[in-house]
């Protein structure tokens, strides 16, 4: 066989493997990532706490159905977190190959989440495009507080922790400084947001900021990293642990 044809077949075959991984295999994987964060803002006399993050479920998109939500809930509960943060985009909006799922079908599954101190939620851009008030009501109906430029206090064995939930950056009006100004001075503060763009406005006194939205860059290429990050956040904030001038996200 002509060597050029062998090369062509090899290129086509590699492309099929990459496409199969990206479209069929990788989206079905459920991977738990654990990161240890050391923050100067965490009181040294306190024991560490475990914070679980669930972001961008997009239920109704390909590979993301209610059974997958159940699997995620079970995986989170198995880690026995102190606090669970739900970081928005619970629904799917106009995704090719998916089907709409009502938020009222999703939230009873989320109600099964178990955390020692509690569970709290923020809403994302897809939620507001769909119907933010409807999703807020569906979440609150199962006993989970939804924060938008508001603070919730959770009691742990070592004392209270404040969670400041910030409004979505692209569809709402986030007020980081105003929200943080309402926290108690003696409480360690965690920021929960859908979009990491607000990280640049978070003060050094915050223990850590947690956000979703970027889907890890959606497509990440070796040596190049994330090809695209939606919104105002830089590509360097596409995924993982980000440290910036003493602040943690």
mmCIF file of C-alpha atoms in Angstrom, residues 213-220 225-230 235 237-239:
data_model
loop_
_atom_site.group_PDB
_atom_site.id
_atom_site.type_symbol
_atom_site.label_atom_id
_atom_site.label_comp_id
_atom_site.label_asym_id
_atom_site.label_seq_id
_atom_site.Cartn_x
_atom_site.Cartn_y
_atom_site.Cartn_z
ATOM 1 C CA UNK A 213 -19.333 28.059 34.619
ATOM 2 C CA UNK A 214 -16.176 27.431 32.574
ATOM 3 C CA UNK A 215 -16.670 23.662 32.078
ATOM 4 C CA UNK A 216 -12.923 23.348 32.543
ATOM 5 C CA UNK A 217 -12.494 25.288 29.322
ATOM 6 C CA UNK A 218 -14.874 22.848 27.558
ATOM 7 C CA UNK A 219 -12.055 21.859 25.185
ATOM 8 C CA UNK A 220 -8.551 21.667 26.641
ATOM 9 C CA UNK A 225 -4.797 24.486 27.792
ATOM 10 C CA UNK A 226 -8.370 25.733 27.550
ATOM 11 C CA UNK A 227 -9.321 27.022 24.125
ATOM 12 C CA UNK A 228 -12.146 29.224 25.382
ATOM 13 C CA UNK A 229 -13.496 30.513 28.681
ATOM 14 C CA UNK A 230 -16.949 32.130 28.537
ATOM 15 C CA UNK A 235 -8.174 31.457 30.319
ATOM 16 C CA UNK A 237 -8.954 30.495 35.462
ATOM 17 C CA UNK A 238 -10.555 27.756 33.350
ATOM 18 C CA UNK A 239 -10.203 25.018 35.955
#
